[in-house]
CSV table of C-alpha atoms and ligand atoms in Angstrom, one decimal:
chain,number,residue,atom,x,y,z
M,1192,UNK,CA,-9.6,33.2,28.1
M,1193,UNK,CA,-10.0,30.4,30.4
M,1194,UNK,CA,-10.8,26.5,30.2
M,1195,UNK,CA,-11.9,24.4,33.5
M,1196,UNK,CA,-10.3,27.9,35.3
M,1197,UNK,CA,-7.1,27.4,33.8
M,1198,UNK,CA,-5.8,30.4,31.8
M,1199,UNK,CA,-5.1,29.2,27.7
M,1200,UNK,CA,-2.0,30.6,27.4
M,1201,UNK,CA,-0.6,28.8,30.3
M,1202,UNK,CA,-1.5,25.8,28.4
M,1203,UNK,CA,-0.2,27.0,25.2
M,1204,UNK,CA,3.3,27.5,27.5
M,1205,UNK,CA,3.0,24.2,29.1
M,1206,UNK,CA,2.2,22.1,26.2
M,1207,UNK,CA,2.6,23.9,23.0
M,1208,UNK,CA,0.1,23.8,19.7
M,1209,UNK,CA,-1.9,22.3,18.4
M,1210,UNK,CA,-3.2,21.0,21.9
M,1211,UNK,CA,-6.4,18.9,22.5
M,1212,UNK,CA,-8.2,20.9,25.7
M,1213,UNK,CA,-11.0,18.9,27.6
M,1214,UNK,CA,-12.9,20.5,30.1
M,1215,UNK,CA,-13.8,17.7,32.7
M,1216,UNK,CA,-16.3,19.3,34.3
M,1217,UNK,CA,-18.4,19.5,31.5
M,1218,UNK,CA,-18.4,16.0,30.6
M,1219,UNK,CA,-19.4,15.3,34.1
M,1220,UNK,CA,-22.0,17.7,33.9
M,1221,UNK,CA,-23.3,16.3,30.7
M,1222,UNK,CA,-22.9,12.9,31.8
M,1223,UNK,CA,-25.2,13.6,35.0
M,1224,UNK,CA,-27.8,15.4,33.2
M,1225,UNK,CA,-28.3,11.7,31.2
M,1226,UNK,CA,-27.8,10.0,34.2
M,1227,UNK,CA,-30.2,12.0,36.6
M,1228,UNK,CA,-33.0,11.9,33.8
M,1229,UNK,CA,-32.6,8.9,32.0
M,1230,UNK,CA,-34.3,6.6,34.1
M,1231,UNK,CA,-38.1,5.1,35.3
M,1232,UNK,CA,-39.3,3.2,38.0
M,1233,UNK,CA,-40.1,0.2,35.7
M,1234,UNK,CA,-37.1,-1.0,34.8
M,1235,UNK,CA,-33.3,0.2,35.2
M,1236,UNK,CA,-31.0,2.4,32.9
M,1237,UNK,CA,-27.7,2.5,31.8
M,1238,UNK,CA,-25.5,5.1,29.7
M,1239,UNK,CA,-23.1,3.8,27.2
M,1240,UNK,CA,-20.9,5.9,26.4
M,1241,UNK,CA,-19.8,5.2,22.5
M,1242,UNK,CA,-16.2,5.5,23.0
M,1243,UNK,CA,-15.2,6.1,19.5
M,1244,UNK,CA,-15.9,9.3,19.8
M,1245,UNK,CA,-12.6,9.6,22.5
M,1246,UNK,CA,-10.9,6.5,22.5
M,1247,UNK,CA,-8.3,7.1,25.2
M,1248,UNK,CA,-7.1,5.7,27.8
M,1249,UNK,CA,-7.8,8.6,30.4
M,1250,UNK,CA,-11.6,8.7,28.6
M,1251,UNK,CA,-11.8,4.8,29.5
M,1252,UNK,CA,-11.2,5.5,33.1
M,1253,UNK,CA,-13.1,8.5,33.6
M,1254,UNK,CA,-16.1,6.6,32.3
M,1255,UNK,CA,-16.0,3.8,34.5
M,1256,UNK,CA,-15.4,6.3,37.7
M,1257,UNK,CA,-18.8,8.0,36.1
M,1258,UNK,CA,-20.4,4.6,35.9
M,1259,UNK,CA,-21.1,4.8,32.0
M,1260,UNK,CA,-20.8,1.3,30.3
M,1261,UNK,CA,-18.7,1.6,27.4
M,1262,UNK,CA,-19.6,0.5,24.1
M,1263,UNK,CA,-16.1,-0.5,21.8
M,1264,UNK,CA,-16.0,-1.6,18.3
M,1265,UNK,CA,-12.4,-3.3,17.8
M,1266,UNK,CA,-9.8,-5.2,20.2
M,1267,UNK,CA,-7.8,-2.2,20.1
M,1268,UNK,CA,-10.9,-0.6,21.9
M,1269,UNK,CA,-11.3,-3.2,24.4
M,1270,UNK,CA,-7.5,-3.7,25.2
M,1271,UNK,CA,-7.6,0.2,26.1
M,1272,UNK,CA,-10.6,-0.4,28.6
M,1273,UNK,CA,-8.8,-3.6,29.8
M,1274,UNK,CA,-5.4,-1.1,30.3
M,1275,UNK,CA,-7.3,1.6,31.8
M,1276,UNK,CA,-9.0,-0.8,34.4
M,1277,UNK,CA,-12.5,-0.4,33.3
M,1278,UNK,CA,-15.1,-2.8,34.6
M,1279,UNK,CA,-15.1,-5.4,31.4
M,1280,UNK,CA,-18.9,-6.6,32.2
M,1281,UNK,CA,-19.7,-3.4,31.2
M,1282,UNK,CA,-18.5,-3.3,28.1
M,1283,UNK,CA,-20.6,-3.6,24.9
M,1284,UNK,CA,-18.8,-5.5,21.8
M,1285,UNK,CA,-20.6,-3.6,18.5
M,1286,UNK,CA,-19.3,-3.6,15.4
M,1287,UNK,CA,-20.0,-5.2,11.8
M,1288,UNK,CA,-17.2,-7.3,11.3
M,1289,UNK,CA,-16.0,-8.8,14.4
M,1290,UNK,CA,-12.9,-11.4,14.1
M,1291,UNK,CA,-12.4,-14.6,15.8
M,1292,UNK,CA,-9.3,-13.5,17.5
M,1293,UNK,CA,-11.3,-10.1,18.8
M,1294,UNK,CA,-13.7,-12.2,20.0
M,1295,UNK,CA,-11.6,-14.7,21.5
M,1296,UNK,CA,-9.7,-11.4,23.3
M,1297,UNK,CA,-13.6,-10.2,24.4
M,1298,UNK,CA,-13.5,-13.6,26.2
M,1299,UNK,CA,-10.1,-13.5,27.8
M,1300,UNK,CA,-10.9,-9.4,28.8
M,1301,UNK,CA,-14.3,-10.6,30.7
M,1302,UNK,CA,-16.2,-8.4,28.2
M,1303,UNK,CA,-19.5,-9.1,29.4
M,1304,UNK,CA,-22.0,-8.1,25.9
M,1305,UNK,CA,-22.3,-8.8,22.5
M,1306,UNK,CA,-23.7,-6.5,20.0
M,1307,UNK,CA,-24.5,-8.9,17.0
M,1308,UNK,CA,-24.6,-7.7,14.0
M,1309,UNK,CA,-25.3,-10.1,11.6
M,1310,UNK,CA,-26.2,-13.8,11.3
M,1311,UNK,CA,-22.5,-14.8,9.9
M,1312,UNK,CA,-21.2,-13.6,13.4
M,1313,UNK,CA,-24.2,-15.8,15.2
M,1314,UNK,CA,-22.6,-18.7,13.3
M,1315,UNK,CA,-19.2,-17.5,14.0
M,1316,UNK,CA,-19.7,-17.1,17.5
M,1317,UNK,CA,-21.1,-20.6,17.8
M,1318,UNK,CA,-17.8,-22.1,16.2
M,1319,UNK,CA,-15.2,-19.9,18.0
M,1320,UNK,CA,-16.9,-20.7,21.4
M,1321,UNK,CA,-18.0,-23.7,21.4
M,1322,UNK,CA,-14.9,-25.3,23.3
M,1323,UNK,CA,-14.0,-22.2,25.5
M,1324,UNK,CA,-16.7,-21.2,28.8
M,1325,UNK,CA,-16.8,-18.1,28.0
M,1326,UNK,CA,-20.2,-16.2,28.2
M,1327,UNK,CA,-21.5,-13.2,26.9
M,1328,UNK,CA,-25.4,-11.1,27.0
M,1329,UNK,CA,-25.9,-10.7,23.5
M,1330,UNK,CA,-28.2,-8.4,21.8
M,1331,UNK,CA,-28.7,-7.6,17.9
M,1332,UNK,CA,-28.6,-4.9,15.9
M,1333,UNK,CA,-31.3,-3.5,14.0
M,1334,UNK,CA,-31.6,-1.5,10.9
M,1335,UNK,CA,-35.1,-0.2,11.3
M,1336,UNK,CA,-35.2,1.3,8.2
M,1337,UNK,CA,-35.3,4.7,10.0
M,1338,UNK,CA,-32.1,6.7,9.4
M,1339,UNK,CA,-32.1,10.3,11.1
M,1340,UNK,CA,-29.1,13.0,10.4
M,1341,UNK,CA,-29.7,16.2,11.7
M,1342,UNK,CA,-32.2,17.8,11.0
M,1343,UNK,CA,-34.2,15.2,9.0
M,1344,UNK,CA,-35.2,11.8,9.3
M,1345,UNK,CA,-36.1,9.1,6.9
M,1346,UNK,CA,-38.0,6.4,6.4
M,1347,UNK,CA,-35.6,4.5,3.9
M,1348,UNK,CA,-37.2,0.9,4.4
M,1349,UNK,CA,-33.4,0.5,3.5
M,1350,UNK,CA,-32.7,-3.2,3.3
M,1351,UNK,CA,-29.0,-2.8,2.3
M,1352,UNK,CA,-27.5,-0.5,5.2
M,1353,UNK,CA,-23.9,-1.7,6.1
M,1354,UNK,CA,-25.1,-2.1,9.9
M,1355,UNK,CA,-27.5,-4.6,11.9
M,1356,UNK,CA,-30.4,-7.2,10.6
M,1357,UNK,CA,-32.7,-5.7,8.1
M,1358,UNK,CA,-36.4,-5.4,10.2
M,1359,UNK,CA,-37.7,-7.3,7.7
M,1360,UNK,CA,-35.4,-9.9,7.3
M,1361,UNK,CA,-36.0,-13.7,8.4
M,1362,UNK,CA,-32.4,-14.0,9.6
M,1363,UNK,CA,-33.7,-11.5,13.0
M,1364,UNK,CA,-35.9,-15.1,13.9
M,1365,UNK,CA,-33.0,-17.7,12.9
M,1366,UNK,CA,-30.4,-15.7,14.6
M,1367,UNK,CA,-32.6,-15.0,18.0
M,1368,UNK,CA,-33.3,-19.2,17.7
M,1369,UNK,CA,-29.3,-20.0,17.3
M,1370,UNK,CA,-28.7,-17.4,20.0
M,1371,UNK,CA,-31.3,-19.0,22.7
M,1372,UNK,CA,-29.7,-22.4,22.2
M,1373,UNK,CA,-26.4,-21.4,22.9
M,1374,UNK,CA,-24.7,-22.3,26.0
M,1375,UNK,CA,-22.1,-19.8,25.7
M,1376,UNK,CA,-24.9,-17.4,24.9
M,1377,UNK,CA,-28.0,-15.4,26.4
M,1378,UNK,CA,-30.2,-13.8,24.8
M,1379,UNK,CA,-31.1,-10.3,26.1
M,1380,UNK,CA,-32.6,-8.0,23.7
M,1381,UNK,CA,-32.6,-5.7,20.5
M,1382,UNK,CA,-30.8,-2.6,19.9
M,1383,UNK,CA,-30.9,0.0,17.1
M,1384,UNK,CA,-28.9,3.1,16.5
M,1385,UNK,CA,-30.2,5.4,13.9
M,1386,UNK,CA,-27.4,7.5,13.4
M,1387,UNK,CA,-25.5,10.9,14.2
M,1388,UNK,CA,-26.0,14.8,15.4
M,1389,UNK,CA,-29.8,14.1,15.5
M,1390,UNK,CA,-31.4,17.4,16.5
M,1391,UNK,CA,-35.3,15.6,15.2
M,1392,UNK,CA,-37.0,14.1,17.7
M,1393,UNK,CA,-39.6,11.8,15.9
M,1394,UNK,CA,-36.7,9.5,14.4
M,1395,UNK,CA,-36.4,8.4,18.2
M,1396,UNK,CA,-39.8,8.1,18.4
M,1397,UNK,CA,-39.9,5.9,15.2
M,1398,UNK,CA,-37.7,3.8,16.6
M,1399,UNK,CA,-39.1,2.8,19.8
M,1400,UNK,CA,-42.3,2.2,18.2
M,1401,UNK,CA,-40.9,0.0,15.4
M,1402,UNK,CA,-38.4,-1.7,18.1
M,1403,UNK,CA,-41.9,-2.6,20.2
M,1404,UNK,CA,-43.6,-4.1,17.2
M,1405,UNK,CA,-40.5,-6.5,16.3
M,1406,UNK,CA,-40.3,-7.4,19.9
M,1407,UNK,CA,-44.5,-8.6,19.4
M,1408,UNK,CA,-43.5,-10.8,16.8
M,1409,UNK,CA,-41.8,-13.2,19.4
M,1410,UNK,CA,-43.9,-15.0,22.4
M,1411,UNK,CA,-41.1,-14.9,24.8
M,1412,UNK,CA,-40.2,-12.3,27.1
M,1413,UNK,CA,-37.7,-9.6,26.5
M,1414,UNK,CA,-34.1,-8.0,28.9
M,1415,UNK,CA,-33.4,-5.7,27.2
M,1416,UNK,CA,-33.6,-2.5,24.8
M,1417,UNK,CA,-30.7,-0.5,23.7
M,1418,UNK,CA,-32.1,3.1,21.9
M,1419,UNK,CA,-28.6,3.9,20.7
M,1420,UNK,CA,-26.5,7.5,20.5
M,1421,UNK,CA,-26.7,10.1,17.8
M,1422,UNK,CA,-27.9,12.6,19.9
M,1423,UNK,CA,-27.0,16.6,18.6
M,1424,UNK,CA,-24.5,19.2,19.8
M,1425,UNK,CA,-24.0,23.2,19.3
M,1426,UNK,CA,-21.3,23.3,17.0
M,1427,UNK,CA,-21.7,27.0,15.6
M,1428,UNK,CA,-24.9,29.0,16.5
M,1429,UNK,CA,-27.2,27.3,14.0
M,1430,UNK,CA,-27.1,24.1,15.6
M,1431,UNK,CA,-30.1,23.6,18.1
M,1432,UNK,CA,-29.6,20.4,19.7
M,1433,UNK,CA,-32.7,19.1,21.9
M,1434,UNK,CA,-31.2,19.6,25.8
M,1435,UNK,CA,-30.0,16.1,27.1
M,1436,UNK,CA,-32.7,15.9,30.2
M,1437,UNK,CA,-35.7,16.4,27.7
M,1438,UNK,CA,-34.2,13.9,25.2
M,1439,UNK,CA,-33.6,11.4,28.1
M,1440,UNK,CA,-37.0,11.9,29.2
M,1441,UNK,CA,-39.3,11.5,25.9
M,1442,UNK,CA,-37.1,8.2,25.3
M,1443,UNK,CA,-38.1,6.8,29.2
M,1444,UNK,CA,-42.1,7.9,27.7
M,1445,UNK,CA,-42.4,6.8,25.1
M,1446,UNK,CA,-40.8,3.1,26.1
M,1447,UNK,CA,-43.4,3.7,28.7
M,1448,UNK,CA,-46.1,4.2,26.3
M,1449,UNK,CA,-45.2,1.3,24.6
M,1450,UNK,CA,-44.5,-1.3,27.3
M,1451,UNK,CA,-48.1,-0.3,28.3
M,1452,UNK,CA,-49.8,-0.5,25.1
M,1453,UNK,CA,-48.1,-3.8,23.9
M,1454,UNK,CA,-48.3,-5.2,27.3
M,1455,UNK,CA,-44.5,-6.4,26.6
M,1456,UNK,CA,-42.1,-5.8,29.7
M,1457,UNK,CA,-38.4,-5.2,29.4
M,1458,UNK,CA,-36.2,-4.6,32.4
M,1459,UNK,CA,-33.3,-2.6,31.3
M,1460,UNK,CA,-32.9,0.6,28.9
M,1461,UNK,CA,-29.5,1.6,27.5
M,1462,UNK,CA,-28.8,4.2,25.2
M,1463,UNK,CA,-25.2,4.8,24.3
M,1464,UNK,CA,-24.4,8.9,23.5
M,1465,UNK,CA,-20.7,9.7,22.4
M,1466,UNK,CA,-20.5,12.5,20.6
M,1467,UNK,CA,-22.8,14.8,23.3
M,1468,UNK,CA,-20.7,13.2,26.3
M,1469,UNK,CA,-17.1,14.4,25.0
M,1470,UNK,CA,-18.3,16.6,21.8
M,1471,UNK,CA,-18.6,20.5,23.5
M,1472,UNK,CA,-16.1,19.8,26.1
M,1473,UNK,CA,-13.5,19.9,23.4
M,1474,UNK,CA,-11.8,22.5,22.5
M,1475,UNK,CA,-8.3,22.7,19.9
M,1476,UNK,CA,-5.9,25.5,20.1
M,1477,UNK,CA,-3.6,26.0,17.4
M,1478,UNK,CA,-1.3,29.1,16.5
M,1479,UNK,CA,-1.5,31.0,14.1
M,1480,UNK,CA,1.0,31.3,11.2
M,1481,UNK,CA,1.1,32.9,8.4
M,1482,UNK,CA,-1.6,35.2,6.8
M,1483,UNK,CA,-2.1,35.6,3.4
M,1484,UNK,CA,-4.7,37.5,1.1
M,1485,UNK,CA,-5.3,36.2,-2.1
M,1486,UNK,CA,-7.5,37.9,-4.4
M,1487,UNK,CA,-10.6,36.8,-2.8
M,1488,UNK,CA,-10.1,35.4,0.7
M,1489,UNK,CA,-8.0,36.2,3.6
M,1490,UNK,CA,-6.5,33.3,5.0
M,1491,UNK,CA,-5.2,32.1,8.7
M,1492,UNK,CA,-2.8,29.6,8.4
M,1493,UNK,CA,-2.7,27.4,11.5
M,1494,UNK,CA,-0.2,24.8,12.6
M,1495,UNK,CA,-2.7,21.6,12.5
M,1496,UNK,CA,-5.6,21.0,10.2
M,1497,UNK,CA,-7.1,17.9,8.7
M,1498,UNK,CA,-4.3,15.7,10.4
M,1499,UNK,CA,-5.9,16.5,13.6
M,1500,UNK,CA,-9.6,17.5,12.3
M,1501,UNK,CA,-10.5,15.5,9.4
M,1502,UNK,CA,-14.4,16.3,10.1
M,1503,UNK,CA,-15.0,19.3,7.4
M,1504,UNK,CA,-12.8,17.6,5.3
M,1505,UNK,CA,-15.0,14.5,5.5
M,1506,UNK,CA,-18.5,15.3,5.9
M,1507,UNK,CA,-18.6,19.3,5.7
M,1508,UNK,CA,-18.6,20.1,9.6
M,1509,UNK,CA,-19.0,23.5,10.7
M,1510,UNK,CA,-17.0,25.1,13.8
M,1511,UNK,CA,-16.8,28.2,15.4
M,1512,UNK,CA,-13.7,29.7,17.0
M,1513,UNK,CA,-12.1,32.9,18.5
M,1514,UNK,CA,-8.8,34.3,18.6
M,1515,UNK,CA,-7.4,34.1,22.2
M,1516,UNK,CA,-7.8,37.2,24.1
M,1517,UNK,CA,-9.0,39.3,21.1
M,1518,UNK,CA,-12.8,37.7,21.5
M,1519,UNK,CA,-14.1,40.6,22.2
M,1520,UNK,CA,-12.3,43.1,19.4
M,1521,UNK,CA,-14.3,43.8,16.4
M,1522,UNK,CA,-14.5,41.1,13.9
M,1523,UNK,CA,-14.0,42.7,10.8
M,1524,UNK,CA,-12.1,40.4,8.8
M,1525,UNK,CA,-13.9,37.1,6.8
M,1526,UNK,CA,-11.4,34.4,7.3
M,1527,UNK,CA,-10.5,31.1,5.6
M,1528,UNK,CA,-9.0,28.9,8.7
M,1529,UNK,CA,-6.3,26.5,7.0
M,1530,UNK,CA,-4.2,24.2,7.8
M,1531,UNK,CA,-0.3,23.3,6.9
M,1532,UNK,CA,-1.0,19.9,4.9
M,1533,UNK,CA,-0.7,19.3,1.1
M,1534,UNK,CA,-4.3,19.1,0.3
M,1535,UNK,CA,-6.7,21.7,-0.8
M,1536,UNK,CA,-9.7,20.4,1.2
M,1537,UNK,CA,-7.5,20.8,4.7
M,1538,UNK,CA,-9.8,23.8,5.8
M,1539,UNK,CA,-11.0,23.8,9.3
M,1540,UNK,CA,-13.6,26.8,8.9
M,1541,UNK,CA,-14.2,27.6,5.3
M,1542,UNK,CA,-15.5,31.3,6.1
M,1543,UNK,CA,-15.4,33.4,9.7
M,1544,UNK,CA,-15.5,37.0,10.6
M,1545,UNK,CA,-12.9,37.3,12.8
M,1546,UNK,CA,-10.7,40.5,14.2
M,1547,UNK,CA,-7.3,41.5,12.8
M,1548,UNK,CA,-4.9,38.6,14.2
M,1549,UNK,CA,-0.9,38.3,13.7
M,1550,UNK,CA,1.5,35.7,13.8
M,1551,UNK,CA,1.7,33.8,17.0
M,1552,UNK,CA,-1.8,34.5,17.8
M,1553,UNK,CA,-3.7,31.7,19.4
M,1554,UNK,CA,-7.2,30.4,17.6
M,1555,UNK,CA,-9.0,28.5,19.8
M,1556,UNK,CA,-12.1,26.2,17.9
M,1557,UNK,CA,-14.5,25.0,19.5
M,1558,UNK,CA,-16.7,21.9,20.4
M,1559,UNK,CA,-13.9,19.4,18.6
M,1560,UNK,CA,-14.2,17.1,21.7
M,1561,UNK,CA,-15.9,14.6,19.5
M,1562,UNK,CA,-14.5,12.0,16.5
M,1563,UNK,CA,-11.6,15.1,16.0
M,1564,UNK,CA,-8.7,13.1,18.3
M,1565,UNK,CA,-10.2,10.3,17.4
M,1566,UNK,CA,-10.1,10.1,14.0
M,1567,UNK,CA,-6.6,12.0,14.0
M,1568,UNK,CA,-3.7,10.5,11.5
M,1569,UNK,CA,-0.5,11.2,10.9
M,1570,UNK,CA,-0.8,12.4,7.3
M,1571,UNK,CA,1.9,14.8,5.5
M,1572,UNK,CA,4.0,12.6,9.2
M,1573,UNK,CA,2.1,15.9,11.0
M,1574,UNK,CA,2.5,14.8,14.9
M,1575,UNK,CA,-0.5,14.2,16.6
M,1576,UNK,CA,-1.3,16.7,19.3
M,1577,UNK,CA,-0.8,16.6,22.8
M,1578,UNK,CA,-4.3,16.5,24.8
M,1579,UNK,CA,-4.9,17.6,28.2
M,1580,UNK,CA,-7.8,17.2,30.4
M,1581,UNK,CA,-8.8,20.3,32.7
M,1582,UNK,CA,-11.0,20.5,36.1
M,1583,UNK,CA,-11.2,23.2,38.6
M,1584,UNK,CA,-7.9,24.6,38.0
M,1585,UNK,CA,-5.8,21.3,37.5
M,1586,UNK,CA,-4.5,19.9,34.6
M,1587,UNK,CA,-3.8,16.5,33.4
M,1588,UNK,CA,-1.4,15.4,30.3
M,1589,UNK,CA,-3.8,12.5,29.4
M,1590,UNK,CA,-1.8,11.6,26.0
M,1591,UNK,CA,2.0,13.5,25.1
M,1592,UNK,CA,2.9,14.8,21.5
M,1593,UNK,CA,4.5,12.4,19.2
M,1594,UNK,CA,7.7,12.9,18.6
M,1595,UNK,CA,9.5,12.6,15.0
M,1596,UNK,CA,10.9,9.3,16.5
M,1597,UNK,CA,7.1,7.8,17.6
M,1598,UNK,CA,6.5,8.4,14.0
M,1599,UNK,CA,8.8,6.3,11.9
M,1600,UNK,CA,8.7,3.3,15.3
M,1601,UNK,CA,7.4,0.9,12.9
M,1602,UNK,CA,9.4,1.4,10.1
M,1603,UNK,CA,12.5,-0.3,8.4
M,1604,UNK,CA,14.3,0.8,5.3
K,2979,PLP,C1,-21.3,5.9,16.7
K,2979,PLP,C2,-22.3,5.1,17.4
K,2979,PLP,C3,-22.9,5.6,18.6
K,2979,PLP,C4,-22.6,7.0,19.1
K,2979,PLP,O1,-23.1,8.0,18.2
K,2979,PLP,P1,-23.0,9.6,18.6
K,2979,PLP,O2,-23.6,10.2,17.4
K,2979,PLP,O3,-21.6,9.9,18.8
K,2979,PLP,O4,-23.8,9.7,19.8
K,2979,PLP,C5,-23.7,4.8,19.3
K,2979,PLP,N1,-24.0,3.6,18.9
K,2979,PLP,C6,-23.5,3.1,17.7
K,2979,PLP,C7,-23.9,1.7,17.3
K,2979,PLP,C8,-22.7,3.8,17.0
K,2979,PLP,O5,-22.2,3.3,15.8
C-alpha cells in the first residue's frame, strides 16, 4: 500500500506507530476544486480554511502558499499562523469568548478580521481598543436558527445556541450601530455557519436566503458575506458527501439569486471548509497488538486509540480501514478495533469484517485527517503521534513523537 507514492511500511520504518499520514496532494487537489469553482464575476471569493480541524504549524504554512485565509479561534491559533509566517490580514478571529489579552495579541499579530460573536465582545472591543490604533474588518456571527448535521437540517428558531446573535435579536442592530462608530472598527458584513459533515443541500440554501433578508433590514450597503464550513466527507461507504465543485457552485447561485432579487450588492464571498480540506487526506496507521476473542467479539488491539482519535468516542464517528498489504485477502473476520487506554468507550471501529491479521500487522484507518490530531490528548500519558506530510514521493516530519520527557515538561513534584 502506498500514500502520496510512498510505500506504508517505509513510513512505518521511518517513523514508527501510531503515525499521522497526510497526503498533500490531496489537499491541494481539494483545495483547487473550491478555489477554481467557488467564484462569480460579481464580486470576489475567498476560502477560509477552519484551521481547527489541523492546527499545525506545517498546515498554517501550506495554507498561506495555497492562498486560503485562515480562520483561528484562540491566541494559541493565531501565534501558530504568526510562527508559521502566514499572512496575518488574512486571518479571521472567531470564537465565543474572546479575551482582552487574545485580542490585544490579534492587534500586535496584524490579524486583519474579527468574527464577533456577541454584543459583550462589541463592548469589549470598544474598551480594550480604544487607546491602541489597531484596526480590524469585523463581521458578526449569526445563529440563523438553521442548524444542519448530516443528513438533516432543522429549522430550530433556536434562540439559545452557544454561537453568534440570535436572528431575531435586537442586539444584531445595537451591535452593527457600536461597530459603525468605531474608529478602530469597520464594518463589513455577516456570517453564519450552520454546522458540521452537512451532506443536505437546502440548509445552505436556508441560509443564504435568511442571511439576504437580515441584510434588508438595514439601509446601508453591505462588504461582505461569509457562508461558513460544514461541508461532508466519505468516511465509510455510506457517507455521500455533495462533490466540492457542485457545492461551491449552488452557493455562488443562489447568492446570485439573491443579490438580484433583493437588489442588495455585496462584494466579497467567504466560506471557510476545514474538515473537507484536510478530512480524506488523513490517514492513521497503527500496529496491531494483541488479539483476543471473547465470547462474542473478536478484537484488534492497536497501539493508539481515543488519545489520538477521540471522534467515536465523542460523537459516534464511523471509519473504515484495511490491514496493510492484506486489503485484498478475504475479509472473513468481524472485528472490534480497540485501543490500549483504560476506558471502555476507546473503540476506534466498533464492528469491521476484516481478514485474519497477526501481531505486528499494520491497520491503516482512513479519512482521520480532520479534528483526529487536533483534538488529540495525552490521556492514560499515551504520546501523541508523530505526523508526516506526503507528496509525490517525498516526505515531511511536520510534528515529531513526544517523548516521555515532553510529557511531564510542565510538571513539578
Ligand atoms: C468548525 C467551524 C468551521 C469548519 O467546519 P467544518 O465542518 O470542519 O467544515 C467553519 N466555521 C466555523 C465558525 C466553525 O466553527
Amino acid at each position: 500500500m502506498r500514500i502520496g507514492n510512498v510505500d506504508v511500511k517505509e513510513l512505518v520504518r521511518d517513523y514508527q506507530t501510531p503515525l499521522y499520514v497526510y497526503d498533500e496532494g490531496k489537499i491541494k487537489s481539494v483545495v483547487k476544486e473550491f478555489k477554481d469553482n467557488f467564484k462569480s464575476d460579481n464580486f470576489s471569493t475567498d476560502v477560509l480554511f477552519a484551521c481547527k480541524a489541523l492546527d499545525c504549524l506545517y498546515m498554517y504554512n501550506l495554507a498561506n502558499k495555497l492562498g486560503l485565509c485562515l480562520d483561528c479561534v484562540t491566541g494559541g491559533e493565531i501565534y501558530g499562523a504568526y510562527k508559521a509566517g502566514f499572512n496575518m490580514k488574512n486571518v479571521f478571529f472567531h470564537g465565543n469568548n474572546k479575551s482582552e489579552d487574545e485580542i490585544l495579541m490579534a492587534g500586535k499579530y496584524g490579524v486583519g478580521n474579527i468574527i464577533i460573536d456577541n454584543l459583550d465582545e462589541v463592548k469589549m472591543l470598544e474598551e480594550v481598543l480604544k487607546d491602541t490604533d489597531y484596526h480590524f474588518n469585523v463581521m458578526m456571527r449569526i445563529n440563523i436558527g438553521v442548524s444542519a448535521h448530516t443528513h438533516q437540517y432543522i429549522i430550530t428558531a433556536h434562540p439559545d445556541s452557544k454561537f453568534g446573535f440570535f436572528i431575531e435579536s435586537e442586539d444584531i442592530f445595537t451591535a452593527v450601530e457600536m461597530i459603525k462608530k468605531n474608529k478602530n472598527l469597520s464594518f463589513k458584513g455577516f456570517h453564519s455557519h450552520i454546522g458540521s459533515q452537512i451532506f443536505d443541500k437546502e440548509g445552505f440554501l436556508i441560509a443564504v436566503s435568511k442571511l439576504f433578508g437580515l441584510m434588508a433590514k438595514f439601509d446601508f450597503e453591505f462588504e461582505w458575506l461569509n457562508l461558513g464550513g460544514g461541508f461532508g466527507i466519505k468516511y465509510t461507504d455510506e457517507d455521500k458527501p455533495i462533490p466540492y465543485d457542485e457545492v461551491s457552485k449552488m452557493l455562488i447561485d443562489k447568492v446570485n439569486e439573491e443579490m438580484k432579487s433583493t437588489g442588495i450588492k455585496i462584494s466579497r464571498l467567504l466560506i471557510e471548509p476545514g474538515r473537507s480540506i484536510v478530512g480524506e487526506a488523513g490517514y492513521t496507521l497503527y500496529t496491531i497488538g494483541q488479539l483476543k476473542k471473547t465470547k462474542n467479539k473478536m478484537y484488534y488491539f492497536i497501539d493508539g486509540g481515543m488519545s489520538d482519535n477521540i471522534r467515536p468516542a465523542l460523537y459516534q464517528a464511523k471509519y473504515a480501514c484495511d490491514v496493510v498489504d492484506k486489503e485484498s485477502s478475504e475479509k472473513k473476520n468481524l472485528v472490534c478495533i480497540a485501543g490500549k487506554c483504560c476506558e471502555s468507550g476507546d473503540v476506534i471501529i466498533e464492528d469491521i469484517l476484516l481478514p485474519e491479521a497477526k501481531k505486528n500487522d499494520i491497520l491503516v484507518v482512513y479519512s482521520t485527517g480532520a479534528y483526529g490530531y487536533s483534538m488529540s490528548s495525552n490521556y492514560n500519558k499515551m504520546l501523541k503521534p508523530a505526523m508526516v506530510f506526503v507528496d509525490n514521493g517525498n516526505v515531511k516530519l511536520a510534528c515529531k513523537r513526544q517523548s516521555y520527557d515532553d510529557l511531564y515538561a510542565n510538571e513539578e513534584i
